Structures are given as structure tokens and as C-alpha cells.
mmCIF file of C-alpha atoms in Angstrom:
data_model
loop_
_atom_site.group_PDB
_atom_site.id
_atom_site.type_symbol
_atom_site.label_atom_id
_atom_site.label_comp_id
_atom_site.label_asym_id
_atom_site.label_seq_id
_atom_site.Cartn_x
_atom_site.Cartn_y
_atom_site.Cartn_z
ATOM 1 C CA MET A 1107 5.153 -71.305 73.507
ATOM 2 C CA GLU A 1108 1.948 -73.152 74.234
ATOM 3 C CA ASN A 1109 -0.947 -72.266 71.965
ATOM 4 C CA LYS A 1110 -3.527 -72.089 74.785
ATOM 5 C CA LEU A 1111 -1.424 -69.563 76.673
ATOM 6 C CA LEU A 1112 -1.022 -67.376 73.598
ATOM 7 C CA ARG A 1113 -4.770 -67.469 72.964
ATOM 8 C CA LYS A 1114 -5.439 -66.399 76.547
ATOM 9 C CA MET A 1115 -2.896 -63.592 76.243
ATOM 10 C CA ILE A 1116 -4.526 -62.417 72.988
ATOM 11 C CA ARG A 1117 -7.964 -62.464 74.609
ATOM 12 C CA ASN A 1118 -6.691 -60.542 77.630
ATOM 13 C CA CYS A 1119 -5.116 -57.961 75.367
ATOM 14 C CA PHE A 1120 -8.472 -57.417 73.653
ATOM 15 C CA ILE A 1121 -10.030 -56.911 77.072
ATOM 16 C CA GLN A 1122 -7.455 -54.189 77.745
ATOM 17 C CA TYR A 1123 -8.693 -52.516 74.548
ATOM 18 C CA GLN A 1124 -12.215 -52.222 76.032
ATOM 19 C CA HIS A 1125 -13.694 -55.474 74.746
ATOM 20 C CA ASP A 1126 -15.387 -58.020 76.982
ATOM 21 C CA LEU A 1127 -15.306 -61.791 76.519
ATOM 22 C CA GLU A 1128 -18.391 -61.762 74.292
ATOM 23 C CA SER A 1129 -17.270 -58.886 72.091
ATOM 24 C CA VAL A 1130 -13.780 -60.070 71.185
ATOM 25 C CA PRO A 1131 -13.915 -59.850 67.369
ATOM 26 C CA MET A 1132 -11.922 -63.020 66.661
ATOM 27 C CA SER A 1133 -12.750 -66.063 64.591
ATOM 28 C CA GLU A 1134 -10.940 -69.363 65.006
ATOM 29 C CA GLU A 1135 -8.922 -68.576 61.872
ATOM 30 C CA ASP A 1136 -7.882 -65.232 63.358
ATOM 31 C CA TYR A 1137 -6.633 -66.941 66.519
ATOM 32 C CA ILE A 1138 -4.657 -69.456 64.460
ATOM 33 C CA ARG A 1139 -3.132 -66.720 62.307
ATOM 34 C CA MET A 1140 -2.253 -64.516 65.259
ATOM 35 C CA THR A 1141 -0.715 -67.294 67.340
ATOM 36 C CA ALA A 1142 1.362 -68.351 64.319
ATOM 37 C CA GLU A 1143 2.509 -64.761 63.763
ATOM 38 C CA ILE A 1144 3.417 -64.321 67.447
ATOM 39 C CA THR A 1145 5.303 -67.619 67.496
ATOM 40 C CA GLU A 1146 7.222 -66.659 64.357
ATOM 41 C CA ILE A 1147 8.223 -63.270 65.781
ATOM 42 C CA LEU A 1148 9.328 -64.840 69.058
ATOM 43 C CA GLN A 1149 11.461 -67.410 67.210
ATOM 44 C CA LYS A 1150 13.114 -64.741 65.043
ATOM 45 C CA GLU A 1151 13.681 -62.327 67.919
ATOM 46 C CA GLY A 1152 14.567 -64.573 70.838
ATOM 47 C CA ASP A 1153 15.008 -61.700 73.276
ATOM 48 C CA SER A 1154 11.569 -60.146 72.625
ATOM 49 C CA ASP A 1155 9.103 -59.744 75.468
ATOM 50 C CA VAL A 1156 6.099 -62.013 74.869
ATOM 51 C CA PHE A 1157 3.618 -59.476 76.236
ATOM 52 C CA GLU A 1158 4.946 -56.732 73.937
ATOM 53 C CA VAL A 1159 4.757 -58.983 70.882
ATOM 54 C CA VAL A 1160 1.180 -60.037 71.693
ATOM 55 C CA ASN A 1161 0.187 -56.425 72.273
ATOM 56 C CA ASP A 1162 1.771 -55.322 68.974
ATOM 57 C CA VAL A 1163 0.028 -58.075 66.985
ATOM 58 C CA VAL A 1164 -3.371 -57.348 68.574
ATOM 59 C CA TYR A 1165 -2.957 -53.604 68.016
ATOM 60 C CA GLU A 1166 -2.098 -54.254 64.363
ATOM 61 C CA TYR A 1167 -5.216 -56.443 64.049
ATOM 62 C CA LEU A 1168 -7.446 -53.759 65.554
ATOM 63 C CA SER A 1169 -5.986 -50.959 63.438
ATOM 64 C CA GLN A 1170 -6.627 -52.695 60.103
#
């Protein structure tokens, strides 16, 4: 999946969790790590819903 699309989906998920564009608590390294994790999960579990995987990864990030 394209990296730009995943980044946009991650950002939109943060917005759903009551953040705005300026308050998204992500560094460039966080984006790289999260997109890599999402891509890995999607490759392992080919039938997974992309939106669910992104939501799960963002929720895990926020709950740390």
C-alpha cells in the first residue's frame, strides 16, 4: 500500500480521537514505524481490513 495513503489514514484516525492537524503527536520516526507495522500486518493477514489495522495501530500508540 502506498506510504502517503497510510500516513493520511493514520492522521485521520488521530483526528477521530479528538486531535486536530496541529496536535497530532507524531514525529517522522513514528510515522515511519507505524506505516511499516501496518504494512507488515497487512502482508501477514491478507484478508484484514486496512481501516481496522490502522485504527488498531493508532489506538495501541495512544494507549502506551
